Coordinates of C-alpha atoms in Angstrom, one line a residue:
X27 CA 19.1 293.3 -5.6
X28 CA 22.0 292.4 -3.5
X29 CA 24.1 289.2 -3.6
X30 CA 24.0 287.9 -0.1
X31 CA 24.8 284.3 1.0
X32 CA 21.8 282.6 2.6
X33 CA 22.0 282.6 6.4
X34 CA 22.7 279.3 8.0
X35 CA 20.1 278.2 10.6
X36 CA 21.0 278.9 14.2
X37 CA 22.7 276.0 15.9
X38 CA 21.0 274.8 19.1
X39 CA 22.9 275.8 22.2
X40 CA 23.4 272.2 23.3
X41 CA 25.1 271.2 20.1
X42 CA 27.1 274.4 20.2
X43 CA 28.2 273.7 23.7
X44 CA 29.3 270.1 23.0
X45 CA 31.1 271.0 19.8
X46 CA 32.9 273.8 21.6
X47 CA 33.9 271.5 24.4
X48 CA 35.1 268.7 22.2
X49 CA 36.4 270.4 19.1
X50 CA 36.7 274.1 19.8
X51 CA 40.0 275.5 18.9
X52 CA 40.1 277.8 21.9
X53 CA 39.5 275.1 24.4
X54 CA 42.6 273.6 26.0
X55 CA 43.3 269.9 25.7
X56 CA 42.7 269.1 29.4
X57 CA 39.2 270.7 29.4
X58 CA 38.3 268.8 26.3
X59 CA 39.5 265.5 28.0
X60 CA 37.4 266.2 31.1
X61 CA 34.3 267.0 28.9
X62 CA 34.7 263.7 27.0
X63 CA 35.0 261.7 30.2
X64 CA 32.0 263.5 31.6
X65 CA 29.9 262.7 28.5
X66 CA 30.9 259.0 28.7
X67 CA 29.9 258.9 32.4
X68 CA 26.5 260.4 31.6
X69 CA 25.9 257.9 28.7
X70 CA 26.8 254.9 30.8
X71 CA 24.7 256.2 33.7
X72 CA 21.7 256.4 31.5
X73 CA 22.2 252.9 30.3
X74 CA 22.5 251.5 33.8
X75 CA 19.5 253.5 35.0
X76 CA 17.3 251.9 32.3
X77 CA 18.6 248.5 33.3
X78 CA 18.0 249.2 36.9
X79 CA 14.5 250.4 36.2
X80 CA 13.6 247.2 34.3
X81 CA 15.0 245.1 37.1
X82 CA 12.9 246.9 39.6
X83 CA 9.8 246.3 37.4
X84 CA 10.5 242.6 37.2
X85 CA 11.1 242.4 40.9
X86 CA 7.8 244.0 41.7
X87 CA 5.6 242.6 39.0
X88 CA 7.5 239.5 38.0
X89 CA 6.7 240.1 34.3
X90 CA 4.0 241.5 32.0
X91 CA 1.7 238.6 32.9
X92 CA 2.0 239.5 36.5
X93 CA 0.7 242.9 35.6
X94 CA -2.3 241.3 33.8
X95 CA -2.9 239.2 36.9
X96 CA -3.0 242.3 39.0
X97 CA -5.5 243.8 36.5
X98 CA -7.6 240.7 36.6
X99 CA -7.6 240.8 40.4
X100 CA -8.7 244.4 40.4
X101 CA -11.5 243.6 38.0
X102 CA -12.9 240.7 40.0
X103 CA -12.2 242.0 43.5
X104 CA -14.6 244.9 43.2
X105 CA -17.2 244.9 45.9
X106 CA -20.9 245.2 45.5
X107 CA -23.2 246.9 48.1
X108 CA -25.4 244.7 50.3
X109 CA -29.0 244.6 49.2
X110 CA -31.6 244.7 52.0
X111 CA -35.3 244.3 52.3
X112 CA -37.5 247.0 53.6
X113 CA -36.9 245.8 57.2
X114 CA -33.1 245.6 56.9
X115 CA -32.8 241.8 56.2
X116 CA -29.9 241.0 54.0
X117 CA -30.9 239.7 50.6
X118 CA -27.5 239.8 48.9
X119 CA -24.0 240.3 50.2
X120 CA -20.3 239.7 49.3
X121 CA -18.1 237.1 50.9
X122 CA -14.4 236.5 50.3
X123 CA -13.5 233.2 48.6
X124 CA -10.2 231.9 47.1
X125 CA -9.7 231.2 43.4
X126 CA -7.0 229.1 41.9
X127 CA -4.8 230.4 39.1
X128 CA -1.6 229.2 37.3
X129 CA 1.3 230.9 35.6
X130 CA 2.3 228.5 32.8
X131 CA 5.7 230.0 32.2
X132 CA 6.8 229.4 35.8
X133 CA 5.6 225.8 36.1
X134 CA 8.6 223.5 35.8
X135 CA 6.9 220.1 35.3
X136 CA 3.4 220.7 33.9
X137 CA 2.5 217.0 33.7
X138 CA 3.2 216.6 37.4
X139 CA 1.3 219.8 38.2
X140 CA -1.8 218.6 36.2
X141 CA -1.7 215.2 37.9
X142 CA -1.5 216.7 41.4
X143 CA -4.2 219.3 40.8
X144 CA -6.7 216.9 39.3
X145 CA -6.2 214.5 42.1
X146 CA -7.0 217.3 44.6
X147 CA -9.8 218.8 42.6
X148 CA -11.5 215.8 41.0
X149 CA -14.4 217.9 39.6
X150 CA -12.1 219.9 37.3
X151 CA -11.6 218.7 33.7
X152 CA -8.0 217.4 33.3
X153 CA -8.0 218.2 29.6
X154 CA -9.1 221.8 30.2
X155 CA -6.4 222.3 32.8
X156 CA -3.8 220.9 30.5
X157 CA -4.9 223.2 27.7
X158 CA -4.7 226.2 30.0
X159 CA -1.3 225.3 31.5
X160 CA 0.1 224.5 28.0
X161 CA -0.7 228.0 26.7
X162 CA 1.9 230.7 26.3
X163 CA -0.1 233.0 28.6
X164 CA 1.4 234.3 31.8
X165 CA -1.8 233.9 33.8
X166 CA -4.7 231.5 33.6
X167 CA -7.6 230.7 35.8
X168 CA -7.8 227.1 36.8
X169 CA -10.9 227.1 39.1
X170 CA -12.9 230.0 40.5
X171 CA -14.3 229.9 44.0
X172 CA -12.7 226.9 45.7
X173 CA -13.2 226.0 49.3
X174 CA -10.8 226.9 52.1
X175 CA -9.9 223.2 52.6
X176 CA -9.2 222.8 48.9
X177 CA -6.9 225.9 49.1
X178 CA -5.0 224.3 52.0
X179 CA -4.7 221.0 50.2
X180 CA -3.3 222.6 47.0
X181 CA -1.0 224.9 49.0
X182 CA 0.6 221.9 50.7
X183 CA 1.5 220.5 47.2
X184 CA 3.9 223.3 46.8
X185 CA 3.6 223.5 43.0
X186 CA 5.6 226.5 41.6
X187 CA 3.5 228.8 39.4
X188 CA 0.3 227.8 41.1
X189 CA -1.4 230.5 43.3
X190 CA -4.6 231.9 44.8
X191 CA -6.5 235.1 44.6
X192 CA -9.2 236.2 47.0
X193 CA -12.3 237.2 45.2
X194 CA -15.7 238.6 46.1
X195 CA -18.4 236.1 45.7
X196 CA -22.0 237.2 45.7
X197 CA -24.2 235.2 48.2
X198 CA -28.0 235.2 48.5
X199 CA -28.9 234.0 52.0
X200 CA -32.6 233.7 51.1
X201 CA -32.0 231.4 48.1
X202 CA -34.8 231.4 45.6
X203 CA -37.3 233.4 47.6
X204 CA -36.5 236.7 45.9
X205 CA -34.7 235.4 42.9
X206 CA -36.8 237.0 40.1
X207 CA -36.7 240.3 41.9
X208 CA -33.1 240.5 43.0
X209 CA -31.5 238.8 39.9
X210 CA -27.9 237.5 40.1
X211 CA -24.3 238.2 39.0
X212 CA -21.8 236.4 36.9
X213 CA -18.5 234.8 37.9
X214 CA -16.9 238.3 37.8
X215 CA -19.4 239.7 40.2
X216 CA -21.2 241.8 37.5
X217 CA -24.9 242.1 37.7
X218 CA -26.6 240.3 34.8
X219 CA -30.3 240.2 35.9
X220 CA -32.8 241.9 38.2
X221 CA -31.9 244.5 40.7
X222 CA -28.2 243.4 40.5
X223 CA -28.1 244.4 36.8
X224 CA -29.9 247.6 37.6
X225 CA -27.2 248.5 40.2
X226 CA -24.5 248.1 37.5
X227 CA -26.4 250.2 35.0
X228 CA -26.9 253.0 37.6
X229 CA -23.4 253.8 38.4
X230 CA -21.9 250.8 40.1
X231 CA -20.1 249.6 36.9
X232 CA -18.7 253.1 36.4
X233 CA -17.4 253.1 40.0
X234 CA -15.8 249.7 39.3
X235 CA -14.1 251.0 36.1
X236 CA -12.9 254.1 37.9
X237 CA -11.5 252.0 40.8
X238 CA -13.7 253.6 43.5
X239 CA -15.7 250.5 44.4
X240 CA -13.0 248.4 45.8
X241 CA -13.8 249.0 49.4
X242 CA -16.5 247.3 51.5
X243 CA -17.9 250.6 52.8
X244 CA -20.5 251.1 50.1
X245 CA -23.9 252.1 51.3
X246 CA -26.4 249.2 51.2
X247 CA -29.4 249.4 48.8
X248 CA -32.7 249.1 50.5
X249 CA -35.6 247.6 48.5
X250 CA -39.4 247.9 49.0
X251 CA -39.8 244.1 49.3
X252 CA -40.7 242.6 52.7
X253 CA -39.0 239.2 53.0
X254 CA -41.6 237.9 55.4
X255 CA -44.4 238.7 53.0
X256 CA -42.4 237.3 50.1
X257 CA -41.9 234.0 51.9
X258 CA -45.6 233.7 52.8
X259 CA -46.7 234.5 49.2
X260 CA -44.2 232.0 47.7
X261 CA -45.2 229.3 50.1
X262 CA -48.9 229.6 49.3
X263 CA -48.2 229.8 45.6
X264 CA -46.1 226.6 45.7
X265 CA -48.9 224.8 47.5
X266 CA -51.5 226.0 45.0
X267 CA -49.3 225.0 42.1
X268 CA -49.0 221.5 43.5
X269 CA -52.6 221.3 44.6
X270 CA -54.1 222.3 41.2
X271 CA -51.3 220.7 39.1
X272 CA -50.7 224.1 37.5
X273 CA -47.8 224.7 35.1
X274 CA -46.8 227.8 37.0
X275 CA -48.0 230.3 39.6
X276 CA -47.2 233.9 40.2
X277 CA -48.2 236.6 42.7
X278 CA -47.5 240.1 43.6
X279 CA -48.2 242.5 46.5
X280 CA -48.2 246.2 45.8
X281 CA -48.7 249.3 48.0
X282 CA -51.5 251.1 46.1
X283 CA -50.5 254.5 47.5
X284 CA -46.8 254.4 46.8
X285 CA -46.4 252.0 43.9
X286 CA -43.9 249.9 46.0
X287 CA -43.7 246.2 45.2
X288 CA -43.8 244.6 48.6
X289 CA -43.5 241.0 47.2
X290 CA -43.2 239.4 43.8
X291 CA -43.0 235.6 43.2
X292 CA -43.0 233.6 40.0
X293 CA -42.7 229.8 40.4
X294 CA -40.9 227.8 39.1
X295 CA -38.1 230.1 40.2
X296 CA -34.4 229.5 40.6
X297 CA -31.6 229.9 43.2
X298 CA -29.5 232.9 42.4
X299 CA -26.6 231.1 44.2
X300 CA -26.8 228.7 41.2
X301 CA -27.6 231.1 38.3
X302 CA -27.4 228.4 35.7
X303 CA -30.9 227.5 36.7
X304 CA -32.2 230.8 35.4
X305 CA -31.5 229.6 31.8
X306 CA -34.4 227.2 32.0
X307 CA -37.2 228.9 30.0
X308 CA -39.9 227.5 32.4
X309 CA -38.4 229.7 35.1
X310 CA -39.1 233.1 33.6
X311 CA -40.5 235.9 35.6
X312 CA -44.1 235.8 34.4
X313 CA -45.0 239.1 36.1
X314 CA -42.7 241.4 34.1
X315 CA -41.2 239.3 31.3
X316 CA -44.3 237.6 30.2
X317 CA -47.4 239.2 28.7
X318 CA -50.8 237.7 29.1
X319 CA -54.5 238.3 28.3
X320 CA -55.7 239.1 31.8
X321 CA -59.3 238.0 31.3
X322 CA -62.1 239.5 33.4
X323 CA -59.8 241.4 35.7
X324 CA -59.6 243.8 32.7
X325 CA -63.4 244.5 33.1
X326 CA -62.4 246.7 36.0
X327 CA -60.8 249.1 33.4
X328 CA -63.8 248.9 31.1
X329 CA -66.3 249.8 33.8
X330 CA -64.1 252.5 35.2
X331 CA -63.9 254.1 31.7
X332 CA -67.7 254.4 31.5
X333 CA -68.0 255.7 35.1
X334 CA -65.3 258.2 34.6
X335 CA -66.9 259.6 31.4
X336 CA -69.9 260.6 33.4
X337 CA -72.1 258.8 30.9
X338 CA -72.8 255.8 33.3
X339 CA -73.4 255.0 36.9
X340 CA -73.2 251.8 38.8
X341 CA -77.0 251.5 38.3
X342 CA -77.0 252.0 34.5
X343 CA -78.6 249.1 32.7
X344 CA -76.9 247.1 30.0
X345 CA -78.4 244.5 27.7
X346 CA -77.3 240.9 28.6
X347 CA -80.4 239.2 27.4
X348 CA -78.6 237.2 24.7
X349 CA -75.2 236.7 23.2
X350 CA -73.6 239.6 21.4
X351 CA -73.3 238.8 17.7
X352 CA -70.7 240.9 15.8
X353 CA -70.2 239.7 12.2
X354 CA -69.3 236.1 12.3
X355 CA -68.3 236.3 15.9
X356 CA -70.6 235.5 18.9
X357 CA -69.8 236.7 22.4
X358 CA -71.3 234.6 25.2
X359 CA -71.4 234.7 29.0
X360 CA -70.3 231.7 31.0
X361 CA -73.9 231.6 32.2
X362 CA -76.7 233.3 30.3
X363 CA -78.1 236.2 32.4
X364 CA -81.1 236.6 30.0
X365 CA -81.9 240.1 31.1
X366 CA -80.6 243.6 31.2
X367 CA -78.4 244.1 34.3
X368 CA -77.1 247.1 36.2
X369 CA -73.4 247.9 36.0
X370 CA -72.8 246.6 39.5
X371 CA -74.2 243.2 38.4
X372 CA -72.1 243.3 35.2
X373 CA -69.1 243.3 37.6
X374 CA -70.3 240.7 40.1
X375 CA -71.6 238.3 37.4
X376 CA -68.6 239.1 35.2
X377 CA -70.7 239.5 32.1
X378 CA -68.7 239.4 28.8
X379 CA -71.7 240.6 26.8
X380 CA -72.5 243.6 29.0
X381 CA -68.9 244.6 29.3
X382 CA -68.5 244.5 25.5
X383 CA -71.6 246.7 25.2
X384 CA -70.2 249.2 27.7
X385 CA -67.0 249.5 25.7
X386 CA -68.9 249.8 22.4
X387 CA -71.0 252.6 23.9
X388 CA -67.8 254.6 24.6
X389 CA -66.3 254.0 21.1
X390 CA -63.0 252.7 19.9
X391 CA -61.0 255.9 20.2
X392 CA -62.2 256.6 23.7
X393 CA -61.4 253.0 24.7
X394 CA -57.8 253.3 23.3
X395 CA -57.3 256.7 25.0
X396 CA -58.4 255.4 28.4
X397 CA -56.1 252.3 28.2
X398 CA -53.3 254.5 27.1
X399 CA -53.9 256.9 30.0
X400 CA -53.7 253.9 32.4
X401 CA -50.3 252.9 30.9
X402 CA -51.6 249.7 29.3
X403 CA -50.5 250.3 25.7
X404 CA -46.8 250.9 26.1
X405 CA -43.9 249.0 27.7
X406 CA -43.7 249.4 31.4
X407 CA -40.2 250.4 32.7
X408 CA -39.1 249.7 36.2
X409 CA -35.8 249.1 37.9
X410 CA -36.0 245.5 36.6
X411 CA -34.3 245.3 33.2
X412 CA -36.5 242.4 32.3
X413 CA -39.7 243.8 30.8
X414 CA -42.0 242.9 27.9
X415 CA -43.8 245.0 25.3
X416 CA -47.6 244.6 25.5
X417 CA -49.3 242.9 22.5
X418 CA -51.7 245.5 21.1
X419 CA -53.8 245.2 17.9
X420 CA -52.1 246.9 15.0
X421 CA -55.5 247.8 13.6
X422 CA -57.9 248.4 16.4
X423 CA -61.5 247.8 15.2
X424 CA -64.8 247.6 17.1
X425 CA -64.2 243.9 17.4
X426 CA -61.0 244.5 19.2
X427 CA -62.7 246.9 21.6
X428 CA -65.4 244.2 22.2
X429 CA -62.9 241.5 23.1
X430 CA -60.5 243.7 25.0
X431 CA -63.4 244.9 27.1
X432 CA -63.5 241.5 28.8
X433 CA -59.8 240.8 28.8
X434 CA -59.1 239.1 25.4
X435 CA -57.3 240.2 22.3
X436 CA -54.6 242.3 24.1
X437 CA -51.8 241.0 26.3
X438 CA -49.9 243.0 29.0
X439 CA -47.4 242.3 31.7
X440 CA -49.3 241.4 34.9
X441 CA -47.4 244.2 36.8
X442 CA -48.7 246.6 34.2
X443 CA -52.3 245.5 34.9
X444 CA -51.6 245.9 38.7
X445 CA -50.5 249.5 38.1
X446 CA -53.7 250.3 36.2
X447 CA -55.9 248.8 38.9
X448 CA -54.0 250.6 41.6
X449 CA -55.0 253.8 39.9
X450 CA -58.7 252.8 39.9
X451 CA -58.8 252.3 43.7
X452 CA -56.3 254.7 45.2
X453 CA -58.2 257.9 44.4
X454 CA -57.4 257.9 40.8
X455 CA -53.5 258.3 40.7
X456 CA -51.4 256.4 38.2
X457 CA -48.1 255.7 40.1
X458 CA -45.2 254.0 38.4
X459 CA -44.3 250.9 40.3
X460 CA -41.0 250.7 42.0
X461 CA -38.9 248.0 43.7
X462 CA -37.1 250.6 45.9
X463 CA -38.5 252.1 49.1
X464 CA -40.6 255.2 48.4
X465 CA -42.5 257.5 50.6
X466 CA -46.1 258.7 49.9
X467 CA -44.7 262.2 49.3
X468 CA -42.2 260.9 46.7
X469 CA -44.9 258.8 45.0
X470 CA -47.2 261.8 44.6
X471 CA -44.4 263.7 42.8
X472 CA -44.5 261.1 40.0
X473 CA -48.2 260.4 40.2
X474 CA -50.8 261.4 37.5
X475 CA -54.5 261.8 38.2
X476 CA -56.1 259.6 35.6
X477 CA -59.6 259.0 36.9
X478 CA -61.8 261.0 39.2
X479 CA -62.0 260.3 42.9
X480 CA -65.7 259.5 42.5
X481 CA -64.8 256.8 39.9
X482 CA -62.3 255.4 42.4
X483 CA -64.9 255.2 45.1
X484 CA -67.3 253.3 42.8
X485 CA -64.6 250.8 41.9
X486 CA -63.8 250.2 45.6
X487 CA -67.5 249.5 46.1
X488 CA -67.8 247.2 43.1
X489 CA -64.8 245.2 44.3
X490 CA -66.0 244.9 47.8
X491 CA -69.5 243.9 46.5
X492 CA -67.8 241.2 44.5
X493 CA -66.3 239.7 47.6
X494 CA -69.6 239.9 49.4
X495 CA -71.9 238.5 46.6
X496 CA -69.8 237.8 43.5
X497 CA -67.0 235.6 42.3
X498 CA -64.5 236.6 45.0
X499 CA -66.4 235.3 48.0
X500 CA -63.8 232.6 48.7
X501 CA -61.2 235.3 49.5
X502 CA -63.4 237.3 51.9
X503 CA -61.1 236.9 54.9
X504 CA -63.0 238.2 58.0
X505 CA -61.6 241.3 59.5
X506 CA -59.8 242.6 56.4
X507 CA -62.7 243.9 54.3
X508 CA -61.3 242.4 51.1
X509 CA -62.5 243.3 47.6
X510 CA -61.5 241.8 44.3
X511 CA -62.1 240.8 40.8
X512 CA -61.5 237.4 39.2
X513 CA -60.3 236.6 35.7
X514 CA -60.3 233.3 33.7
X515 CA -58.6 233.7 30.4
X516 CA -58.7 230.9 27.8
X517 CA -55.3 230.3 26.3
X518 CA -54.7 230.3 22.6
X519 CA -53.7 226.7 21.5
X520 CA -53.0 226.0 17.8
X521 CA -54.6 229.3 16.9
X522 CA -57.8 228.7 18.8
X523 CA -59.0 229.5 22.3
X524 CA -58.9 226.4 24.5
X525 CA -61.6 225.9 27.2
X526 CA -59.4 223.4 29.1
X527 CA -56.2 225.4 29.2
X528 CA -56.7 228.7 31.0
X529 CA -54.7 231.4 32.8
X530 CA -56.5 232.3 36.0
X531 CA -56.0 235.6 37.8
X532 CA -57.4 237.2 40.9
X533 CA -56.7 240.7 42.1
X534 CA -57.6 241.6 45.6
X535 CA -57.6 244.9 47.5
X536 CA -57.5 245.4 51.2
X537 CA -59.2 247.0 52.9
X538 CA -61.8 247.9 50.3
X539 CA -63.0 251.0 52.0
X540 CA -59.5 252.5 52.2
X541 CA -57.2 250.4 50.1
X542 CA -53.6 250.0 51.2
X543 CA -52.5 246.9 49.2
X544 CA -53.3 245.0 46.1
X545 CA -52.6 241.3 45.8
X546 CA -52.4 239.6 42.4
X547 CA -52.6 235.8 42.2
X548 CA -52.1 233.9 38.9
X549 CA -52.3 230.2 38.1
X550 CA -51.3 228.9 34.7
X551 CA -53.3 225.9 33.5
X552 CA -54.8 224.7 36.8
X553 CA -56.6 221.4 36.8
X554 CA -60.0 220.6 38.2
X555 CA -60.4 218.7 41.5
X556 CA -63.3 216.9 43.1
X557 CA -63.6 219.7 45.6
X558 CA -63.9 222.2 42.7
X559 CA -66.5 219.9 41.0
X560 CA -64.1 219.8 38.1
X561 CA -64.3 223.6 37.5
X562 CA -61.1 225.3 36.6
X563 CA -62.3 228.9 36.7
X564 CA -60.5 231.5 38.9
X565 CA -63.1 231.5 41.7
X566 CA -62.3 227.8 42.5
X567 CA -58.5 228.1 42.7
X568 CA -56.9 231.5 42.4
X569 CA -59.5 233.1 44.7
X570 CA -59.1 230.7 47.6
X571 CA -55.3 230.8 47.1
X572 CA -55.6 234.6 47.5
X573 CA -57.6 234.2 50.7
X574 CA -54.9 232.0 52.2
X575 CA -52.2 234.5 51.3
X576 CA -54.3 237.4 52.8
X577 CA -54.7 235.5 56.1
X578 CA -50.9 235.2 56.4
X579 CA -49.7 238.6 55.0
X580 CA -52.3 241.0 56.4
X581 CA -50.8 240.8 60.0
X582 CA -47.3 241.1 58.6
X583 CA -48.3 244.3 56.8
X584 CA -49.6 245.8 60.0
X585 CA -53.3 245.6 59.2
X586 CA -55.5 245.5 62.2
X587 CA -58.5 243.2 61.8
X588 CA -61.9 245.0 62.0
X589 CA -65.0 242.9 62.7
X590 CA -68.7 243.6 62.4
X591 CA -68.2 246.1 59.5
X592 CA -71.4 247.0 57.6
X593 CA -71.8 245.8 54.0
X594 CA -70.4 247.8 51.1
X595 CA -73.6 249.7 50.4
X596 CA -73.5 251.2 53.9
X597 CA -69.7 251.6 54.4
X598 CA -68.3 252.6 51.0
X599 CA -71.3 253.7 48.9
X600 CA -72.8 255.7 51.7
X601 CA -69.5 257.4 52.5
X602 CA -69.0 258.2 48.8
X603 CA -72.4 259.9 48.6
X604 CA -71.8 261.9 51.7
X605 CA -68.5 263.2 50.3
X606 CA -70.0 264.6 47.1

């Protein structure tokens, strides 16, 4: 071992330099004096630089609250893209509007400021303005979205600490016409319902946060909806709601080959320019947010299941001689047929008994599998965030299959039912519905073949036959070869089905020999009239309403009327046989 003193850690070169300059023995006195003066100059320069920097910051931003004001301005000034209908009509756009703010720390006489402001803006709450201006905050909103005249009046008051910011305000030129579809935004221009909310959840909110959505050059978003068709549909639904004293009415037009939603109306609706109206629970969107037992329109699915299995044809006979008794339950028809009827008559007579027997003949598991294949047992997802889960029996017995066969005991969103029926008539393709424009080619990329083309042909025939001879006759608008199926669903009141409170539906296709569009009409609790002989079933109210809608929208959809067409046996059924 060796006794060596521990080495001292190496001194940093800066300390060594300063020590040498100030205290080194080999440095002359004049050099040390110059070094000390230099260090003093550097120290004072740093202090003055910091002070100057802070002064510049105060000059530019005023204070920390000014910075927050700027941040608030950035957050609310972000622009949203225009939303257009399929023909380029503007459904939603941004306009610039002034908003009033205050900086409490800069206001000299707050009482005077409050008095002047409330005199100019009589609709603002004086107590609320006082609370805000009495806070220790540097920036407070006093009133969002004031008029240009109000801005001029307040500007002339010359109150220190009161100012204006220009914000983007969302405006909906068509008012309530597309409200449930397009949704609305909040006071900060953030989408909170409908397509507006979908835009935020699909990248717009991220662009805002990243600061890349502050310009007005964003590409517009084009929807599938046709404003003209939407207007006509809404107009007829409002008339029908008033005429039949219904609680509500709803309707939807879908392109059966692309899944595009051409129109969607649910009344009562609301004006998205006044989004507070949307909080009224009676104004919900019944087509996606509500779920309903769809009544006899569901028989279309039951009959298609049997046809697609190959175990039945449209001429297969089913027993409808008497009510169907299952345990303590008794299934009746609205009018007793008293005989066995072929499947086509099951459809046109809308027999509950025969439909139940058809479903029973297929079995519970086959029934469930078919409805699952048509997307009826799971929640339907579209661009609209508002959607409802279908109500499906937890334990699915034969009794459930019996009632679901004619549209009771299971509730789905009406748009969901429309999707399933589209698949039955468009050649057998289940196409997810969309509110955006979509080509046929794009639709086929997401389509699934769920029934055979032969089944689809038979369903077209049955629907057309129903308009010629069945319950849809009042919607047989000449020239458009309409087909359709009615549905009258008794509502559950106090745990029991009510015969006086019904939800009526009517689904129409046009033209039946080569369907392009499906129309759904719904009336909630319509009342009987002398002209309906007191009847409240679908054929007396929803069906004629559908006929009036078809008369107005078919030309808008570019459908050319065709007259002197042969009956369905010769046009659809014969063509179907020739194609086999």
